[in-house]
CSV table of N, CA and C in Angstrom, one decimal:
chain,number,residue,atom,x,y,z
A,136,MET,N,1.1,-1.5,-0.1
A,136,MET,CA,0.0,0.1,-0.2
A,136,MET,C,0.8,1.3,0.1
A,137,GLU,N,0.5,2.4,-0.8
A,137,GLU,CA,1.1,3.4,-0.9
A,137,GLU,C,1.0,4.4,0.0
A,138,LYS,N,1.8,5.5,0.1
A,138,LYS,CA,1.0,6.8,1.0
A,138,LYS,C,0.3,7.4,0.3
A,139,GLY,N,-0.9,8.0,0.8
A,139,GLY,CA,-1.8,8.7,0.5
A,139,GLY,C,-2.9,7.7,0.1
A,140,GLN,N,-2.9,6.5,0.3
A,140,GLN,CA,-4.1,5.8,-0.3
A,140,GLN,C,-5.1,5.6,1.3
A,141,LYS,N,-6.4,5.2,1.1
A,141,LYS,CA,-7.2,5.0,2.2
A,141,LYS,C,-6.7,4.1,3.1
A,142,GLY,N,-6.5,3.8,4.2
A,142,GLY,CA,-6.2,2.8,5.0
A,142,GLY,C,-4.5,2.5,5.3
A,143,TYR,N,-3.8,3.6,4.6
A,143,TYR,CA,-2.4,3.4,4.5
A,143,TYR,C,-1.9,3.6,6.2
A,144,ILE,N,-2.8,4.3,7.2
A,144,ILE,CA,-2.1,4.2,8.7
A,144,ILE,C,-2.6,2.9,9.1
A,145,ASP,N,-3.4,2.2,8.9
A,145,ASP,CA,-3.9,1.0,9.2
A,145,ASP,C,-2.8,-0.1,8.7
A,146,HIS,N,-2.6,-0.1,7.5
A,146,HIS,CA,-1.3,-0.8,7.1
A,146,HIS,C,-0.1,-1.0,7.7
A,147,LYS,N,0.1,0.6,8.0
A,147,LYS,CA,1.4,1.1,8.9
A,147,LYS,C,1.4,0.5,10.1
A,148,LYS,N,0.4,0.7,10.9
A,148,LYS,CA,0.2,0.2,12.0
A,148,LYS,C,0.8,-1.6,12.2
A,149,LYS,N,-0.1,-2.2,11.2
A,149,LYS,CA,-0.2,-3.7,11.3
A,149,LYS,C,1.5,-4.2,10.9
A,150,LEU,N,2.0,-3.4,9.9
A,150,LEU,CA,3.2,-3.5,9.5
A,150,LEU,C,4.2,-3.5,10.5
A,151,ASN,N,4.5,-2.3,11.3
A,151,ASN,CA,5.4,-1.9,12.2
A,151,ASN,C,4.8,-2.8,13.5
A,152,LEU,N,3.9,-3.0,13.7
A,152,LEU,CA,3.7,-4.0,14.8
A,152,LEU,C,4.0,-5.5,14.6
A,153,GLY,N,4.2,-5.8,13.6
A,153,GLY,CA,4.6,-6.9,13.1
A,153,GLY,C,6.3,-7.3,13.4
A,154,ILE,N,6.7,-6.4,12.6
A,154,ILE,CA,8.4,-6.2,12.8
A,154,ILE,C,8.9,-5.8,13.9
A,155,CYS,N,8.2,-4.9,15.0
A,155,CYS,CA,8.4,-4.9,16.5
A,155,CYS,C,8.3,-6.3,17.2
A,156,ILE,N,7.2,-6.8,16.7
A,156,ILE,CA,7.0,-8.4,17.6
A,156,ILE,C,8.5,-9.1,16.7
A,157,GLY,N,8.7,-9.2,15.8
A,157,GLY,CA,9.8,-10.0,15.4
A,157,GLY,C,11.0,-9.7,15.9
A,158,PHE,N,11.2,-8.3,16.0
A,158,PHE,CA,12.3,-7.9,16.7
A,158,PHE,C,12.7,-8.2,18.2
A,159,VAL,N,11.5,-8.0,18.7
A,159,VAL,CA,11.6,-8.7,20.2
A,159,VAL,C,12.0,-10.1,20.1
A,160,PHE,N,11.1,-10.8,19.2
A,160,PHE,CA,11.8,-12.2,19.6
A,160,PHE,C,12.7,-12.8,19.1
A,161,VAL,N,13.5,-12.0,18.2
A,161,VAL,CA,14.9,-12.5,17.6
A,161,VAL,C,15.7,-11.8,18.7
A,162,ILE,N,15.7,-10.5,19.2
A,162,ILE,CA,16.7,-10.0,20.5
A,162,ILE,C,16.5,-11.0,21.7
A,163,ILE,N,15.4,-11.3,21.9
A,163,ILE,CA,15.6,-12.5,23.3
A,163,ILE,C,16.0,-13.5,23.0
A,164,LEU,N,15.7,-14.2,21.7
A,164,LEU,CA,16.2,-15.2,21.2
A,164,LEU,C,17.8,-15.3,21.1
A,165,LEU,N,18.6,-14.4,20.5
A,165,LEU,CA,19.9,-14.2,20.8
A,165,LEU,C,20.7,-14.2,22.3
A,166,TYR,N,19.6,-13.6,23.1
A,166,TYR,CA,20.1,-13.4,24.2
A,166,TYR,C,20.4,-14.6,25.0
A,167,VAL,N,18.9,-15.4,24.8
A,167,VAL,CA,19.0,-16.5,25.5
A,167,VAL,C,20.1,-17.3,24.8
A,168,ILE,N,20.1,-17.8,23.6
A,168,ILE,CA,21.0,-18.6,22.7
A,168,ILE,C,22.7,-18.4,23.5
A,169,GLY,N,22.9,-17.1,23.5
A,169,GLY,CA,24.0,-16.5,24.0
A,169,GLY,C,24.3,-17.1,25.5
A,170,LEU,N,23.3,-17.1,26.3
A,170,LEU,CA,23.6,-17.3,27.5
A,170,LEU,C,23.6,-18.9,27.7
A,171,LEU,N,23.2,-19.6,26.8
A,171,LEU,CA,22.9,-21.4,26.8
A,171,LEU,C,24.5,-21.6,26.3
A,172,VAL,N,24.7,-21.2,25.3
A,172,VAL,CA,26.0,-21.6,24.8
A,172,VAL,C,27.4,-21.4,25.8
A,173,PHE,N,27.3,-19.7,25.8
A,173,PHE,CA,28.5,-19.4,26.3
A,173,PHE,C,28.4,-19.2,27.8
A,174,LYS,N,27.4,-19.6,28.4
A,174,LYS,CA,27.1,-19.6,30.2
A,174,LYS,C,27.8,-18.3,30.7
A,175,THR,N,27.7,-17.0,29.6
A,175,THR,CA,27.8,-15.8,30.3
A,175,THR,C,27.3,-14.9,29.3
A,176,ARG,N,26.9,-13.6,29.7
A,176,ARG,CA,26.4,-12.2,28.7
A,176,ARG,C,27.2,-11.8,28.1
A,177,ASN,N,28.6,-12.0,28.4
A,177,ASN,CA,29.6,-11.4,27.4
A,177,ASN,C,29.8,-12.3,26.2
A,178,ASN,N,29.1,-12.3,25.3
A,178,ASN,CA,29.3,-13.0,23.9
A,178,ASN,C,28.8,-12.3,22.8
A,179,TYR,N,29.3,-12.6,21.8
A,179,TYR,CA,28.7,-12.0,20.3
A,179,TYR,C,27.1,-11.9,20.4
A,180,CYS,N,26.5,-13.1,20.7
A,180,CYS,CA,25.2,-13.1,20.4
A,180,CYS,C,24.4,-11.9,21.4
A,181,THR,N,24.7,-11.6,22.6
A,181,THR,CA,24.4,-10.6,23.1
A,181,THR,C,24.6,-9.1,22.4
A,182,LEU,N,25.8,-9.2,22.2
A,182,LEU,CA,26.3,-7.8,21.0
A,182,LEU,C,25.4,-7.6,20.2
A,183,VAL,N,25.0,-8.8,19.5
A,183,VAL,CA,24.4,-8.7,18.1
A,183,VAL,C,22.5,-8.4,18.7
A,184,ALA,N,22.3,-8.9,19.6
A,184,ALA,CA,21.1,-8.3,20.4
A,184,ALA,C,20.9,-7.0,20.6
A,185,VAL,N,22.0,-6.3,21.1
A,185,VAL,CA,21.9,-5.0,21.7
A,185,VAL,C,22.0,-4.0,20.6
A,186,ILE,N,22.7,-4.8,19.7
A,186,ILE,CA,22.8,-3.7,18.3
A,186,ILE,C,21.5,-3.7,17.8
A,187,LEU,N,20.6,-4.6,17.7
A,187,LEU,CA,19.3,-4.9,17.0
A,187,LEU,C,18.3,-4.2,17.7
A,188,VAL,N,18.6,-3.4,18.9
A,188,VAL,CA,17.9,-2.6,19.8
A,188,VAL,C,17.5,-1.3,18.9
A,189,LEU,N,18.5,-0.8,18.2
A,189,LEU,CA,18.3,0.5,17.7
A,189,LEU,C,17.3,0.5,16.4
A,190,PRO,N,17.3,-0.6,15.5
A,190,PRO,CA,16.6,-0.7,14.3
A,190,PRO,C,15.0,-0.9,14.9
A,191,PHE,N,14.9,-1.7,16.1
A,191,PHE,CA,13.8,-2.0,17.1
A,191,PHE,C,13.2,-0.7,17.2
A,192,ALA,N,13.7,0.1,17.6
A,192,ALA,CA,13.5,1.6,18.6
A,192,ALA,C,12.8,2.2,17.5
A,193,LYS,N,13.8,2.3,16.3
A,193,LYS,CA,13.2,3.2,15.1
A,193,LYS,C,11.8,2.7,14.8
A,194,PHE,N,11.4,1.5,14.4
A,194,PHE,CA,10.0,1.2,14.1
A,194,PHE,C,8.9,0.9,15.4
A,195,LEU,N,9.4,1.0,16.8
A,195,LEU,CA,8.5,1.0,17.7
A,195,LEU,C,8.1,3.0,17.8
A,196,VAL,N,9.2,3.9,17.3
A,196,VAL,CA,8.5,5.2,17.1
A,196,VAL,C,7.8,5.3,16.1
A,197,ASN,N,7.8,4.6,14.9
A,197,ASN,CA,6.9,4.7,13.8
A,197,ASN,C,5.7,4.3,14.2
A,198,LEU,N,5.6,3.0,15.2
A,198,LEU,CA,4.3,2.4,15.5
A,198,LEU,C,3.7,3.4,16.6
A,199,ILE,N,4.2,4.2,17.4
A,199,ILE,CA,3.6,5.0,18.3
A,199,ILE,C,2.8,6.0,17.2
A,200,ILE,N,3.6,6.5,16.2
A,200,ILE,CA,3.4,8.0,15.7
A,200,ILE,C,2.0,7.1,14.9
A,201,CYS,N,1.8,6.0,14.2
A,201,CYS,CA,0.6,5.3,13.9
A,201,CYS,C,-0.3,5.6,14.5
A,202,PHE,N,-0.2,4.9,15.7
A,202,PHE,CA,-1.6,4.7,17.1
A,202,PHE,C,-2.0,5.9,17.3
A,203,ARG,N,-1.2,7.0,17.2
A,203,ARG,CA,-1.6,8.5,17.5
A,203,ARG,C,-2.4,9.4,16.3
A,204,ALA,N,-1.9,8.8,15.2
A,204,ALA,CA,-2.9,9.4,14.0
A,204,ALA,C,-4.3,8.9,13.6
A,205,LYS,N,-5.1,9.7,13.1
A,205,LYS,CA,-6.5,9.2,12.9
A,205,LYS,C,-6.6,9.2,11.7
A,206,ALA,N,-7.3,7.8,11.5
A,206,ALA,CA,-7.7,7.5,9.9
A,206,ALA,C,-9.0,8.1,9.3
A,207,ILE,N,-9.0,8.5,8.2
A,207,ILE,CA,-10.2,9.0,7.5
A,207,ILE,C,-11.5,8.3,7.8
A,208,ASP,N,-12.9,8.8,8.1
A,208,ASP,CA,-13.9,8.1,8.4
A,208,ASP,C,-14.6,7.3,7.2
A,209,LYS,N,-14.9,6.2,7.0
A,209,LYS,CA,-15.2,5.8,5.7
A,209,LYS,C,-16.4,6.4,4.7
A,210,ASP,N,-17.6,7.0,5.7
A,210,ASP,CA,-18.5,7.9,5.1
A,210,ASP,C,-17.8,9.2,4.4
A,211,PHE,N,-17.1,10.1,5.1
A,211,PHE,CA,-16.2,11.2,4.6
A,211,PHE,C,-15.5,10.7,3.2
A,212,TYR,N,-14.7,9.7,3.2
A,212,TYR,CA,-13.8,9.1,2.1
A,212,TYR,C,-14.8,9.2,0.9
A,213,GLU,N,-15.8,8.3,1.1
A,213,GLU,CA,-17.1,8.2,-0.1
A,213,GLU,C,-17.3,9.7,-0.5
A,214,LYS,N,-17.9,10.4,0.5
A,214,LYS,CA,-18.2,11.9,-0.1
A,214,LYS,C,-17.1,12.4,-0.7
A,215,ILE,N,-15.8,12.0,-0.7
A,215,ILE,CA,-14.9,13.0,-1.3
A,215,ILE,C,-14.5,12.3,-2.9
A,216,ARG,N,-14.7,10.8,-2.8
A,216,ARG,CA,-14.7,10.1,-3.7
A,216,ARG,C,-15.6,10.4,-5.0
A,217,ALA,N,-16.9,10.7,-4.2
A,217,ALA,CA,-18.0,11.2,-5.4
A,217,ALA,C,-17.8,12.4,-5.9
A,218,THR,N,-16.7,13.2,-5.4
A,218,THR,CA,-16.5,14.5,-6.4
A,218,THR,C,-15.9,14.2,-7.6
A,219,ASN,N,-15.2,13.3,-7.8
A,219,ASN,CA,-14.4,12.8,-8.8
A,219,ASN,C,-13.1,13.9,-8.8
A,220,TYR,N,-12.7,14.3,-7.9
A,220,TYR,CA,-11.6,15.3,-8.2
A,220,TYR,C,-10.4,14.2,-7.9
A,221,PRO,N,-9.6,14.3,-8.8
A,221,PRO,CA,-8.3,13.5,-8.8
A,221,PRO,C,-7.3,13.6,-8.3
A,222,HIS,N,-7.0,14.8,-7.8
A,222,HIS,CA,-5.7,15.0,-6.9
A,222,HIS,C,-6.0,14.8,-5.4
A,223,THR,N,-6.4,13.6,-4.7
A,223,THR,CA,-6.5,13.7,-3.3
A,223,THR,C,-5.6,12.3,-2.9
A,224,ASP,N,-5.5,12.7,-1.4
A,224,ASP,CA,-5.0,11.9,-0.9
A,224,ASP,C,-5.1,11.9,0.6
A,225,PHE,N,-5.1,10.5,1.2
A,225,PHE,CA,-5.8,10.2,2.4
A,225,PHE,C,-4.8,9.4,3.5
A,226,ASP,N,-4.9,9.7,4.7
A,226,ASP,CA,-4.6,8.9,6.0
A,226,ASP,C,-3.1,9.4,5.6
A,227,LEU,N,-2.7,10.4,5.8
A,227,LEU,CA,-1.5,11.0,5.8
A,227,LEU,C,-0.8,11.5,7.2
A,228,ILE,N,0.6,11.4,7.4
A,228,ILE,CA,1.3,11.6,8.6
A,228,ILE,C,2.4,12.3,8.2
A,229,LEU,N,2.2,13.8,8.6
A,229,LEU,CA,3.2,14.8,8.1
A,229,LEU,C,4.1,14.8,9.0
A,230,SER,N,5.5,14.9,8.9
A,230,SER,CA,6.8,15.0,9.7
A,230,SER,C,7.0,16.2,9.8
A,231,ASN,N,7.5,16.9,10.6
A,231,ASN,CA,8.0,18.3,10.9
A,231,ASN,C,9.2,18.3,12.0
A,232,LYS,N,9.2,19.3,12.5
A,232,LYS,CA,10.3,19.8,13.3
A,232,LYS,C,10.0,19.5,14.6
A,233,GLN,N,8.8,19.7,15.3
A,233,GLN,CA,8.5,19.0,16.7
A,233,GLN,C,7.6,17.7,16.6
A,234,ASN,N,6.6,17.6,15.9
A,234,ASN,CA,5.9,16.3,16.1
A,234,ASN,C,5.0,15.8,15.0
A,235,PRO,N,4.8,14.7,14.5
A,235,PRO,CA,4.0,14.4,13.5
A,235,PRO,C,2.7,15.1,13.3
A,236,VAL,N,2.0,15.0,12.3
A,236,VAL,CA,0.9,15.9,12.3
A,236,VAL,C,-0.2,14.5,11.4
A,237,SER,N,-1.3,14.0,11.9
A,237,SER,CA,-2.4,13.1,11.1
A,237,SER,C,-2.8,14.3,10.1
A,238,ILE,N,-3.2,14.1,9.0
A,238,ILE,CA,-3.9,14.8,8.1
A,238,ILE,C,-4.9,13.8,7.3
A,239,GLU,N,-6.1,13.8,7.7
A,239,GLU,CA,-7.1,12.8,7.0
A,239,GLU,C,-7.5,12.6,5.5
A,240,ALA,N,-7.2,14.0,5.2
A,240,ALA,CA,-7.6,14.3,3.5
A,240,ALA,C,-6.7,15.4,3.1
A,241,LEU,N,-6.3,15.5,2.1
A,241,LEU,CA,-5.4,16.4,1.4
A,241,LEU,C,-5.9,16.6,-0.1
A,242,ALA,N,-6.4,17.9,-0.6
A,242,ALA,CA,-6.5,18.0,-2.2
A,242,ALA,C,-5.3,18.9,-2.3
A,243,LEU,N,-5.1,18.6,-3.8
A,243,LEU,CA,-4.0,19.6,-4.1
A,243,LEU,C,-4.3,20.2,-5.4
A,244,ASP,N,-4.1,21.2,-5.7
A,244,ASP,CA,-4.4,22.3,-7.1
A,244,ASP,C,-3.4,23.3,-7.4
A,245,ASN,N,-2.8,22.7,-8.7
A,245,ASN,CA,-1.7,23.7,-9.2
A,245,ASN,C,-0.6,23.9,-7.9
A,246,ASN,N,-0.6,24.9,-7.3
A,246,ASN,CA,0.0,25.4,-6.2
A,246,ASN,C,-0.5,25.6,-5.0
A,247,THR,N,-1.7,25.1,-4.5
A,247,THR,CA,-2.3,25.2,-3.5
A,247,THR,C,-2.7,24.0,-2.9
A,248,LEU,N,-2.4,23.9,-1.6
A,248,LEU,CA,-2.9,22.4,-0.6
A,248,LEU,C,-3.8,22.7,0.3
A,249,TYR,N,-5.3,21.9,0.5
A,249,TYR,CA,-6.2,22.0,1.2
A,249,TYR,C,-6.3,20.7,2.1
A,250,LEU,N,-6.0,20.8,3.5
A,250,LEU,CA,-5.9,19.9,4.2
A,250,LEU,C,-6.9,19.9,5.3
A,251,TYR,N,-7.5,18.7,5.2
A,251,TYR,CA,-8.5,18.4,6.3
A,251,TYR,C,-8.0,17.6,7.3
A,252,THR,N,-8.6,18.2,8.5
A,252,THR,CA,-8.1,16.9,9.8
A,252,THR,C,-9.0,17.6,10.8
A,253,ARG,N,-9.5,16.4,11.6
A,253,ARG,CA,-10.3,16.8,12.8
A,253,ARG,C,-9.9,17.0,13.9
A,254,LYS,N,-8.6,16.9,14.2
A,254,LYS,CA,-7.6,17.4,15.3
A,254,LYS,C,-7.4,18.6,15.3
A,255,LYS,N,-7.4,19.1,16.6
A,255,LYS,CA,-6.6,20.6,16.6
A,255,LYS,C,-5.1,20.9,16.5
A,256,ILE,N,-4.8,21.3,15.7
A,256,ILE,CA,-3.3,21.6,15.4
A,256,ILE,C,-2.9,23.0,15.3
A,257,ASP,N,-1.5,23.4,15.6
A,257,ASP,CA,-1.3,24.6,15.3
A,257,ASP,C,-0.8,25.1,13.5
A,258,GLU,N,-2.1,25.6,13.1
A,258,GLU,CA,-2.3,25.8,11.5
A,258,GLU,C,-1.0,26.5,11.1
A,259,ASN,N,-0.3,27.5,11.8
A,259,ASN,CA,0.8,28.5,11.6
A,259,ASN,C,1.9,27.5,11.2
A,260,PHE,N,2.1,27.0,12.5
A,260,PHE,CA,3.5,26.3,12.7
A,260,PHE,C,3.7,25.1,11.4
A,261,LEU,N,2.5,24.6,11.4
A,261,LEU,CA,2.7,23.2,10.5
A,261,LEU,C,2.4,23.9,8.8
A,262,ARG,N,1.8,25.3,8.4
A,262,ARG,CA,2.1,26.1,7.5
A,262,ARG,C,3.7,26.3,6.9
A,263,THR,N,4.1,27.1,8.1
A,263,THR,CA,5.4,27.2,8.1
A,263,THR,C,6.3,25.9,7.6
A,264,ASN,N,5.9,25.1,8.4
A,264,ASN,CA,7.2,23.9,7.8
A,264,ASN,C,6.8,23.4,6.7
A,265,ILE,N,5.6,23.2,6.0
A,265,ILE,CA,5.3,22.5,4.8
A,265,ILE,C,6.0,23.9,4.0
A,266,LYS,N,5.9,25.0,4.1
A,266,LYS,CA,6.2,25.8,3.1
A,266,LYS,C,7.9,26.0,3.0
A,267,ASP,N,8.6,25.8,3.9
A,267,ASP,CA,9.8,25.4,4.0
A,267,ASP,C,10.5,24.3,3.4
A,268,PHE,N,9.7,23.1,3.5
A,268,PHE,CA,9.9,21.8,3.0
A,268,PHE,C,9.9,22.4,1.5
A,269,LEU,N,8.7,22.5,1.2
A,269,LEU,CA,8.4,22.6,-0.2
A,269,LEU,C,9.6,23.5,-0.8
A,270,SER,N,9.8,24.9,-0.3
A,270,SER,CA,11.1,25.9,-0.6
A,270,SER,C,12.3,25.1,-1.2
A,271,ASN,N,12.5,24.0,-0.3
A,271,ASN,CA,13.7,23.5,-0.7
A,271,ASN,C,13.9,22.8,-2.1
A,272,VAL,N,12.7,22.3,-2.5
A,272,VAL,CA,12.3,22.1,-3.9
A,272,VAL,C,11.9,22.9,-4.8
A,273,LYS,N,12.0,24.1,-4.2
A,273,LYS,CA,11.7,25.7,-5.4
A,273,LYS,C,10.3,25.2,-5.6
A,274,ILE,N,9.3,25.0,-4.7
A,274,ILE,CA,8.0,24.9,-4.9
A,274,ILE,C,7.4,26.2,-3.9
A,275,ASP,N,6.6,27.3,-4.3
A,275,ASP,CA,6.0,27.8,-3.4
A,275,ASP,C,4.5,27.8,-3.5
A,276,ALA,N,3.8,27.3,-2.3
A,276,ALA,CA,2.6,26.7,-2.3
A,276,ALA,C,1.8,27.5,-1.3
A,277,ASN,N,0.5,27.8,-1.4
A,277,ASN,CA,-0.2,28.1,-0.8
A,277,ASN,C,-0.9,26.7,0.3
A,278,VAL,N,-1.0,27.0,1.8
A,278,VAL,CA,-1.7,25.9,2.6
A,278,VAL,C,-2.6,26.3,3.2
A,279,ASN,N,-4.1,25.6,2.9
A,279,ASN,CA,-5.1,26.0,3.5
A,279,ASN,C,-5.8,24.9,4.4
A,280,PHE,N,-6.0,25.3,5.6
A,280,PHE,CA,-6.4,24.1,6.7
A,280,PHE,C,-7.9,24.4,6.7
A,281,ILE,N,-8.8,23.0,6.5
A,281,ILE,CA,-10.0,23.0,6.7
A,281,ILE,C,-10.6,22.1,7.6
A,282,SER,N,-11.4,22.3,8.5
A,282,SER,CA,-11.5,21.5,9.8
A,282,SER,C,-13.3,21.0,9.7
A,283,SER,N,-13.8,21.3,8.4
A,283,SER,CA,-15.3,21.2,8.1
A,283,SER,C,-15.4,20.2,7.1
A,284,GLU,N,-16.0,19.2,7.2
A,284,GLU,CA,-16.4,18.4,6.0
A,284,GLU,C,-17.0,18.8,4.7
A,285,GLU,N,-18.2,19.5,5.3
A,285,GLU,CA,-18.8,20.0,4.1
A,285,GLU,C,-18.0,21.1,3.7
A,286,LYS,N,-17.4,22.1,4.2
A,286,LYS,CA,-16.4,23.1,3.5
A,286,LYS,C,-15.3,22.4,2.7
A,287,PHE,N,-15.0,21.4,3.0
A,287,PHE,CA,-14.1,20.3,2.4
A,287,PHE,C,-14.8,20.3,1.1
A,288,ILE,N,-15.4,19.4,1.0
A,288,ILE,CA,-16.5,18.8,-0.1
A,288,ILE,C,-16.5,20.0,-0.9
A,289,LYS,N,-17.1,21.0,-0.5
A,289,LYS,CA,-17.3,22.2,-1.2
A,289,LYS,C,-16.6,22.6,-2.0
A,290,GLU,N,-15.2,22.8,-1.5
A,290,GLU,CA,-13.5,22.8,-2.1
A,290,GLU,C,-13.6,22.3,-3.2
A,291,LEU,N,-13.8,20.9,-3.1
A,291,LEU,CA,-13.3,20.0,-4.1
A,291,LEU,C,-14.1,19.9,-5.1
A,292,LYS,N,-15.5,20.4,-5.0
A,292,LYS,CA,-16.5,20.4,-6.2
A,292,LYS,C,-16.2,21.8,-6.9
A,293,SER,N,-15.5,22.7,-6.2
A,293,SER,CA,-15.6,24.0,-6.9
A,293,SER,C,-14.2,23.7,-7.6
A,294,LEU,N,-13.1,23.3,-7.1
A,294,LEU,CA,-12.0,23.2,-8.0
A,294,LEU,C,-12.4,21.5,-9.1
A,295,ASN,N,-13.2,20.9,-9.2
A,295,ASN,CA,-13.3,20.2,-10.2
A,295,ASN,C,-13.7,21.0,-11.2
A,296,LEU,N,-14.2,21.9,-11.5
A,296,LEU,CA,-15.2,22.7,-12.4
A,296,LEU,C,-13.9,23.7,-13.0
A,297,LYS,N,-12.9,23.7,-12.6
A,297,LYS,CA,-11.6,24.3,-13.4
A,297,LYS,C,-11.3,23.7,-14.3
A,298,ASN,N,-11.2,24.5,-15.7
A,298,ASN,CA,-10.3,23.8,-16.4
A,298,ASN,C,-8.6,23.8,-16.5
A,299,ARG,N,-7.8,22.8,-16.7
A,299,ARG,CA,-6.8,23.1,-16.7
A,299,ARG,C,-5.9,22.2,-17.7
A,300,ASP,N,-4.5,23.0,-17.8
A,300,ASP,CA,-3.8,22.5,-18.8
A,300,ASP,C,-3.0,21.5,-18.6
A,301,GLU,N,-2.1,21.1,-19.2
A,301,GLU,CA,-1.1,20.0,-18.9
A,301,GLU,C,-0.2,20.3,-17.9
A,302,LYS,N,0.3,21.9,-18.4
A,302,LYS,CA,1.3,22.2,-17.3
A,302,LYS,C,0.9,22.2,-15.9
A,303,GLU,N,-0.5,22.7,-15.9
A,303,GLU,CA,-0.8,22.8,-14.2
A,303,GLU,C,-1.3,21.5,-13.9
A,304,ILE,N,-1.4,20.4,-14.7
A,304,ILE,CA,-1.9,19.1,-13.9
A,304,ILE,C,-0.4,18.4,-13.6
A,305,ALA,N,0.7,18.6,-14.6
A,305,ALA,CA,2.2,18.4,-14.2
A,305,ALA,C,2.6,19.2,-12.5
A,306,ARG,N,2.3,20.1,-12.7
A,306,ARG,CA,2.7,20.6,-11.4
A,306,ARG,C,2.1,20.4,-10.2
A,307,THR,N,0.8,20.1,-10.4
A,307,THR,CA,0.1,19.4,-9.3
A,307,THR,C,0.6,18.1,-8.9
A,308,LYS,N,0.8,17.2,-9.8
A,308,LYS,CA,1.5,15.8,-9.7
A,308,LYS,C,2.8,16.2,-8.8
A,309,TYR,N,3.5,17.1,-9.4
A,309,TYR,CA,4.8,17.1,-8.8
A,309,TYR,C,4.6,17.5,-7.5
A,310,LEU,N,3.9,18.5,-6.8
A,310,LEU,CA,3.8,19.1,-5.5
A,310,LEU,C,3.1,17.8,-4.7
A,311,GLU,N,2.2,16.9,-5.5
A,311,GLU,CA,1.7,15.8,-4.5
A,311,GLU,C,2.9,15.0,-4.3
A,312,LYS,N,3.9,14.5,-4.9
A,312,LYS,CA,5.2,13.9,-5.0
A,312,LYS,C,6.1,14.5,-3.7
A,313,GLN,N,6.0,15.6,-3.9
A,313,GLN,CA,6.9,16.3,-2.5
A,313,GLN,C,6.1,16.3,-1.5
A,314,ILE,N,4.9,16.5,-1.2
A,314,ILE,CA,4.4,16.4,-0.3
A,314,ILE,C,4.2,15.0,0.5
A,315,LEU,N,4.1,13.8,-0.8
A,315,LEU,CA,4.2,12.3,-0.1
A,315,LEU,C,5.8,12.1,0.5
A,316,ASN,N,6.6,13.0,-0.3
A,316,ASN,CA,7.8,12.3,0.4
A,316,ASN,C,8.1,13.3,1.9
A,317,MET,N,7.5,14.2,2.3
A,317,MET,CA,7.5,14.7,3.6
A,317,MET,C,6.7,14.0,4.6
A,318,CYS,N,6.1,13.1,4.0
A,318,CYS,CA,5.3,12.1,5.0
A,318,CYS,C,5.8,10.9,5.8
A,319,VAL,N,5.6,10.7,6.7
A,319,VAL,CA,6.0,9.0,7.5
A,319,VAL,C,5.5,8.2,6.7
């Protein structure tokens, strides 16, 4: 499953949970084998087990981030799909300088982002982080936050009425690619 698809957060939770359980199993197994074979804690098996704690911690952090994120409601997802607007992404976790932010739906148009989330967020902080990230790839984008489902749907319907040339479509796809690069 790719970033931006509905169900990505749940998929990421299951994947990271499985990997974390696997790491715990391997770490404990290596430690026990080292104790049984060498009759001491000071052995290569224990060393490898200790080294494996670092990648385990990375996956554990990702798991915690995914558990804090909110996935999009099925009804709202269906309403968005009914608009037939092509440049939408769902279940995103935007990384930034302080803490990751869960974005349930994202719509892109030329150089404008429309982000929907039910959670209370510091909009100015996140807007600045997104603009800083995009400025590194030479994109100047407008960032709009919408906290109402009705307003988000209304915005998508108005975007759907626009006529776009190939250049605008290409720019929108490039912007989408860069935003997905910013996501966990």
